[in-house]
Coordinates of C-alpha atoms in Angstrom, one line a residue:
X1 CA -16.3 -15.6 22.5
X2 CA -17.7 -17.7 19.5
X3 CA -16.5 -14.9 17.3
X4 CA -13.1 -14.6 19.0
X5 CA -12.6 -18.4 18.1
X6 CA -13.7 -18.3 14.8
X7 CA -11.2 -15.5 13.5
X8 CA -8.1 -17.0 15.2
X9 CA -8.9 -20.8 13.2
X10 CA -8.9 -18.5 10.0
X11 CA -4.6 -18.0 9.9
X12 CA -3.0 -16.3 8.1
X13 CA -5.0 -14.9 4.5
X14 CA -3.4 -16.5 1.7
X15 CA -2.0 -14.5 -1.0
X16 CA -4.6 -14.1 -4.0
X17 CA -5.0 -11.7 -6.6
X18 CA -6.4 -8.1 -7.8
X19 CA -5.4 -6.3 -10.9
X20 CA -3.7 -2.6 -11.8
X21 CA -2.4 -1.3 -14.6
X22 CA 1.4 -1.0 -15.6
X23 CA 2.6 0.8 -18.7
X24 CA 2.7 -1.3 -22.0
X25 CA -1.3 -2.8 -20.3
X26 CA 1.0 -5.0 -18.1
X27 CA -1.4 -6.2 -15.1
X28 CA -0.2 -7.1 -11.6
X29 CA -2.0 -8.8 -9.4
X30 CA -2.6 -8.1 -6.2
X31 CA -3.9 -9.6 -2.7
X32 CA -5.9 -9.4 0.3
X33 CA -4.1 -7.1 2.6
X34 CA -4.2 -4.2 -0.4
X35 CA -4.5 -2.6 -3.8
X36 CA -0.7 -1.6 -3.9
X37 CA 2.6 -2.7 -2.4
X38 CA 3.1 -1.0 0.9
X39 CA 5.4 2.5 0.4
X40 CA 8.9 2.8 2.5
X41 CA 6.8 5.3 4.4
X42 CA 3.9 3.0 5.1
X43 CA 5.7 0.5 7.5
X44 CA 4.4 -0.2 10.7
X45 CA 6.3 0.2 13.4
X46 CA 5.8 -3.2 14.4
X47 CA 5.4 -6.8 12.5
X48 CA 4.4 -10.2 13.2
X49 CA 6.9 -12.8 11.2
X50 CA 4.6 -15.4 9.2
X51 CA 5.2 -18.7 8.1
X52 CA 7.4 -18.0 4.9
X53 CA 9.1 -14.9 6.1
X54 CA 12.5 -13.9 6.0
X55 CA 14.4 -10.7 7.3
X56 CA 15.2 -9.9 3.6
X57 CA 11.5 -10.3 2.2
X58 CA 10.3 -8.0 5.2
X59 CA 12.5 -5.5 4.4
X60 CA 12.1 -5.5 0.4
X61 CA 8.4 -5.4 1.5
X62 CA 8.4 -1.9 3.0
X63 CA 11.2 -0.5 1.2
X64 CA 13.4 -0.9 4.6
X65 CA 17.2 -2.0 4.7
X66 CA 17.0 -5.4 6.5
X67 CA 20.4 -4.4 8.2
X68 CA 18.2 -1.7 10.1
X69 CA 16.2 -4.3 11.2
X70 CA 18.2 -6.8 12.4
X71 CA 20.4 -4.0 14.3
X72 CA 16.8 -2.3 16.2
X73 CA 15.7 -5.9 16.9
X74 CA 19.0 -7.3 17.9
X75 CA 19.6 -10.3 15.7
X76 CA 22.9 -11.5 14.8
X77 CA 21.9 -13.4 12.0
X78 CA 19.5 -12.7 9.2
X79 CA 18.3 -15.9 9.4
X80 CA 17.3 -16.3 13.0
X81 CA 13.8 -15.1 12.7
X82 CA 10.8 -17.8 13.8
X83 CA 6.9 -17.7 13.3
X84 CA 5.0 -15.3 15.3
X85 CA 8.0 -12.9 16.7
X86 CA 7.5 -9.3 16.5
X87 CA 10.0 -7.0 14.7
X88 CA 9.8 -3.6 15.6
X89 CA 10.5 -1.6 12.1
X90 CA 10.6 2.0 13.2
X91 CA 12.3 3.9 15.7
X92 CA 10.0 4.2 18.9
X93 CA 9.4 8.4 19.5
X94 CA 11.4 9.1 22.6
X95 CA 9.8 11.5 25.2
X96 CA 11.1 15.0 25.6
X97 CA 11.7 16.4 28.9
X98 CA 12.7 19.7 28.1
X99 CA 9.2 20.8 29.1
X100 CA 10.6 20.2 33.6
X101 CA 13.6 22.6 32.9
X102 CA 11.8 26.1 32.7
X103 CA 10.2 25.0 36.2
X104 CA 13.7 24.0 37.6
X105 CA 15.4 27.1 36.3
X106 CA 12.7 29.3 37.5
X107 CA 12.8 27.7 41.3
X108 CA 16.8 28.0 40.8
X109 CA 16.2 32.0 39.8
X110 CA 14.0 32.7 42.5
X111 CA 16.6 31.3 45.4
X112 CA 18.6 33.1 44.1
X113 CA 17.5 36.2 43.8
X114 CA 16.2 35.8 47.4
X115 CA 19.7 34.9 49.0
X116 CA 21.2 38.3 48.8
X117 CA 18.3 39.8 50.2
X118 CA 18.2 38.1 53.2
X119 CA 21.8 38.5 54.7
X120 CA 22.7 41.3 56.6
X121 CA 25.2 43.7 55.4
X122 CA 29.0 43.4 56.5
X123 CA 30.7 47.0 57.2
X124 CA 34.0 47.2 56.1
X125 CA 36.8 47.9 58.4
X126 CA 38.9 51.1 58.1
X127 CA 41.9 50.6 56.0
X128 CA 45.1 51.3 58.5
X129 CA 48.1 53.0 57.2
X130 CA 51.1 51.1 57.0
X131 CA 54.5 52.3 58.1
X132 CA 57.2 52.0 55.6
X133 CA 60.2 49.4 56.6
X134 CA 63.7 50.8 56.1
X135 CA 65.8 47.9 54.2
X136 CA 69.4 48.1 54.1
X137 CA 70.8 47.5 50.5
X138 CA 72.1 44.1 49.7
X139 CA 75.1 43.7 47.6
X140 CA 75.3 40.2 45.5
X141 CA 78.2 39.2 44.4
X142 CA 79.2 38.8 41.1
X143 CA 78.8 35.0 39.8
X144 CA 81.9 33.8 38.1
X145 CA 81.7 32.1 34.6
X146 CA 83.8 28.9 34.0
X147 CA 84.3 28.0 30.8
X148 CA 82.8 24.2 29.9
X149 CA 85.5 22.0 30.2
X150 CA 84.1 19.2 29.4
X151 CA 84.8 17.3 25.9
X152 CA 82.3 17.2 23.3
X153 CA 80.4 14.1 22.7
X154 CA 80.8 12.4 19.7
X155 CA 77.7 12.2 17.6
X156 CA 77.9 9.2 15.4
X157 CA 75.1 9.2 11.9
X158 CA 73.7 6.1 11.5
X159 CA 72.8 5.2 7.5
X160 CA 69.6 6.1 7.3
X161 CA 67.0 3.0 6.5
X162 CA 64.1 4.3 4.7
X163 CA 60.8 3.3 6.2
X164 CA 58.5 0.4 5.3
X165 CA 55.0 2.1 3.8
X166 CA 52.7 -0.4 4.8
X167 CA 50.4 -1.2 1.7
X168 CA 46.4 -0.2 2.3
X169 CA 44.8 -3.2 3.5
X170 CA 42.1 -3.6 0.6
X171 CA 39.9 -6.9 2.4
X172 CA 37.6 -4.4 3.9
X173 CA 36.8 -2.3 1.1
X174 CA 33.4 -2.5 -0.3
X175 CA 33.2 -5.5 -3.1
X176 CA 30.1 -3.3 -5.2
X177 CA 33.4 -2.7 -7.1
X178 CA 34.4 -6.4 -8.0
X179 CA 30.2 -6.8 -8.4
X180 CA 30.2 -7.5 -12.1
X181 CA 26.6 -7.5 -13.7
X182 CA 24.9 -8.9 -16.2
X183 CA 21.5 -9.0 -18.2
X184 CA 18.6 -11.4 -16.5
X185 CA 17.0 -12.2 -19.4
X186 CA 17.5 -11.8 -23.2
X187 CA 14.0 -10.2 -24.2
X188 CA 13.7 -6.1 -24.3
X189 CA 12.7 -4.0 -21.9
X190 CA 8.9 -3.1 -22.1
X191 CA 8.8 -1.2 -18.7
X192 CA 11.4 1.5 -17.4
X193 CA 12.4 2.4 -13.9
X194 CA 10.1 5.3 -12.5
X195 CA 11.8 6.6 -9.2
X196 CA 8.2 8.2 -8.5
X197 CA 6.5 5.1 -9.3
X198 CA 5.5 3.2 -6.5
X199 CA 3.6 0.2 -8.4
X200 CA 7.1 -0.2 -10.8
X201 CA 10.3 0.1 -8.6
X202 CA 12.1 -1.7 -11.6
X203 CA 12.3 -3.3 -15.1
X204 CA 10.0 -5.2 -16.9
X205 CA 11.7 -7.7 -19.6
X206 CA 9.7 -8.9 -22.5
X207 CA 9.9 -13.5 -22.8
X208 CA 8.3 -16.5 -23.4
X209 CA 7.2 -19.0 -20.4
X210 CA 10.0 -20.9 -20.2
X211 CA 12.6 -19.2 -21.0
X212 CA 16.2 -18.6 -18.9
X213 CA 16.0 -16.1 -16.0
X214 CA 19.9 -15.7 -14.9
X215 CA 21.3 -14.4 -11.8
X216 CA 22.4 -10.5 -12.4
X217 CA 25.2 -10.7 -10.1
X218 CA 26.8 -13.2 -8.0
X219 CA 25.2 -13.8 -4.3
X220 CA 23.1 -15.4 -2.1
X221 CA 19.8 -16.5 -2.3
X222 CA 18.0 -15.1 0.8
X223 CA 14.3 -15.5 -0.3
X224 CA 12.5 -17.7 -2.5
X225 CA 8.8 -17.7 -2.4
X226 CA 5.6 -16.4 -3.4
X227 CA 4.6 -14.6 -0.1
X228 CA 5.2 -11.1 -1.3
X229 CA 2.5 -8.9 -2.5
X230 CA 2.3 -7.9 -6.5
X231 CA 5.5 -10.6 -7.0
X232 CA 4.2 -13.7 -7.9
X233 CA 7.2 -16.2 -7.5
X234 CA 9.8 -14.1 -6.5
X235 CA 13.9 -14.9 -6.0
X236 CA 16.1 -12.5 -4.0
X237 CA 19.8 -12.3 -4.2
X238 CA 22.3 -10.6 -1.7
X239 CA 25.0 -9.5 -3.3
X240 CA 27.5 -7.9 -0.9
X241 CA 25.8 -6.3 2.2
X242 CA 25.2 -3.4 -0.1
X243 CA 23.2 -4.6 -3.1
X244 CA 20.0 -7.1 -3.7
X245 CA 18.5 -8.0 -6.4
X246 CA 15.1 -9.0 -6.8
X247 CA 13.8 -11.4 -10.3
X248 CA 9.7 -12.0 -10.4
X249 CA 6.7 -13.4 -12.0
X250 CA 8.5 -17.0 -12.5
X251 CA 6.9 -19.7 -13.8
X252 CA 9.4 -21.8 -12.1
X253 CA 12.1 -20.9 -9.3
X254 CA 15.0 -23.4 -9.9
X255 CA 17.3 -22.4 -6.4
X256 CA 16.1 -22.4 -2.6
X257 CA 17.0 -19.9 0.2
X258 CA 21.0 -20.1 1.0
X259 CA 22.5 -21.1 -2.3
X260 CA 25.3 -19.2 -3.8
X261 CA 25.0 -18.4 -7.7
X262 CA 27.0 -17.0 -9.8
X263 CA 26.3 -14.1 -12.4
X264 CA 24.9 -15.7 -15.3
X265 CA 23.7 -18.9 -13.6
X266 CA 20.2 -19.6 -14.6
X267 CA 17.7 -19.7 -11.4
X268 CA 14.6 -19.9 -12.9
X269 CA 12.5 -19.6 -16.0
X270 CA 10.0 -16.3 -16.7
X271 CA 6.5 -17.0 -16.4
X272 CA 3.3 -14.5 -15.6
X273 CA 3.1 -15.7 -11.7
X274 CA 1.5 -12.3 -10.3
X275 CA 1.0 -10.7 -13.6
X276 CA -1.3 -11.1 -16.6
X277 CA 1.2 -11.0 -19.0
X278 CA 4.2 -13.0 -19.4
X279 CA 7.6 -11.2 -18.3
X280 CA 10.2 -10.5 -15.8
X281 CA 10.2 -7.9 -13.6
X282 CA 13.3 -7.2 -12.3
X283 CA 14.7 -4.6 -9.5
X284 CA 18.2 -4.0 -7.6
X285 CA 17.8 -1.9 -4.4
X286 CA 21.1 -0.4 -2.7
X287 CA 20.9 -0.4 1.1
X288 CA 17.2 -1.0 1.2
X289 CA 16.3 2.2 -1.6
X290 CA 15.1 1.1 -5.6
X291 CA 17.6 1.8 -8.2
X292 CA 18.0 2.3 -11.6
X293 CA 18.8 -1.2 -12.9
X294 CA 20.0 0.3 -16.5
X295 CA 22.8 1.9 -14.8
X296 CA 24.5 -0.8 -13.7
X297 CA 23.7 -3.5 -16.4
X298 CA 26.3 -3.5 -19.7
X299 CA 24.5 -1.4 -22.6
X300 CA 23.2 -3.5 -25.5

């Protein structure tokens, strides 16, 4: 019992660090619950929220698309998570019963094959020979034609009024069109976007501490913390549903959870938070899935 006691007055294990290696000797540190940041594959199927939490830093944690989440859980709102609820993440297996229906087909079979067996034949009756019916021809008389002797109706055109086209109601279209994008930070990139990578799911931009990191795209703050693993001070921005973007290692965040930026608005300034070297690592998933952030920032 004295043991029981003494691991529940721990909490929650604070985020500290470990080390591996990036490309260009970058170093990210990691924490207690692991070496690496969990794969999309890796997720449990179920999840305690923790003070600091949010839908959005769940799902970028496991490579999930938060809208799954909040659907399988039933939460209307992103935001209405609290400390200590459980989120299922996976699909629960659902039993087969396929397995009962060769039993009740073969019970159906047998019946049956029995019921014929056990009733009794029925002979059939002679067939009795019919005497033919003498019919005296009818004679039908001949229908008389009338001509139509009634007027014509008059037909009367109308002008024809062409008909409205209704114009394609464009408010529901996705807005990743209108999503106009722009660099984060001004420094070169030192670390490319490795789809097999698991440790580097973005860019990494060369800076000093200090200087500007600007939103990408215009959005939402939904998370803005240092409670993910391998991040260090980390911002997340919703963009349109569809798109997030992710800006980390900051020496200082500069917006809280729920403000609206716009592209180019400076949120914070790159640091080495999370990293040994100083930098920003910077990612933009589509539905919950990495992407190649060179494809949609502008060339330089």
């Amino acid at each position: 019992m004295l043991l029981i006691i003494q691991g529940c007055a721990s909490g929650y294990a604070p985020v500290t660090d470990q080390s591996i290696q990036l490309e260009q000797q970058v170093e990210i540190v990691r924490g207690d619950r692991g070496n690496k940041r969990e794969k999309a594959g890796d997720s449990p199927a179920e999840y305690v929220v923790v003070r600091g939490d949010t839908l959005y830093s769940i799902a970028w944690r496991y490579g999930l698309d938060y809208r799954d989440i909040a659907k399988r859980n039933r939460i209307g709102s992103a935001d209405h998570i609290y400390v200590g609820q459980r989120l299922k993440l996976t699909q629960a297996p659902v039993q087969s019963v396929v397995a009962e229906l060769p039993e009740m087909k073969n019970e159906l079979t047998n019946y049956y094959e029995e019921a014929p067996r056990k009733a009794k034949p029925i002979a059939n009756p002679a067939p009795t020979a019919k005497t033919p019916v003498k019919t005296s021809p009818t004679t039908i008389p001949k229908a008389t034609v009338k001509p139509n002797q009634t007027k014509p109706a008059k037909v009367v055109v109308s002008p024809s009024v062409p008909e409205k086209v209704k114009k394609p109601d464009t408010s529901g279209t996705p807005k990743s069109q209108a999503l106009v994008w722009k660099w984060p930070a001004n420094g070169s990139v030192i670390t490319r976007f490795k789809p097999r990578d698991e440790m580097n799911k973005g860019i990494n931009i060369a800076g000093r501490k200090g200087d500007p990191v600007y939103a990408a795209a215009a959005g939402k703050v939904v998370y803005a913390g240092s409670g993910l693993l391998g991040y260090g001070n980390l911002i997340i921005i919703n963009h349109n549903q569809e798109y997030l973007s992710a800006y980390a290692h900051n020496s200082r965040i500069l917006v809280t959870e729920s403000d609206n930026v716009n592209v180019g608005e400076k949120i914070a300034e790159i640091g080495s938070s999370g990293a040994t070297r100083t930098m920003l690592h910077f990612e933009i998933r589509k539905d919950g899935k990495p992407v190649n952030p060179l494809q949609y920032l502008p060339r330089r």
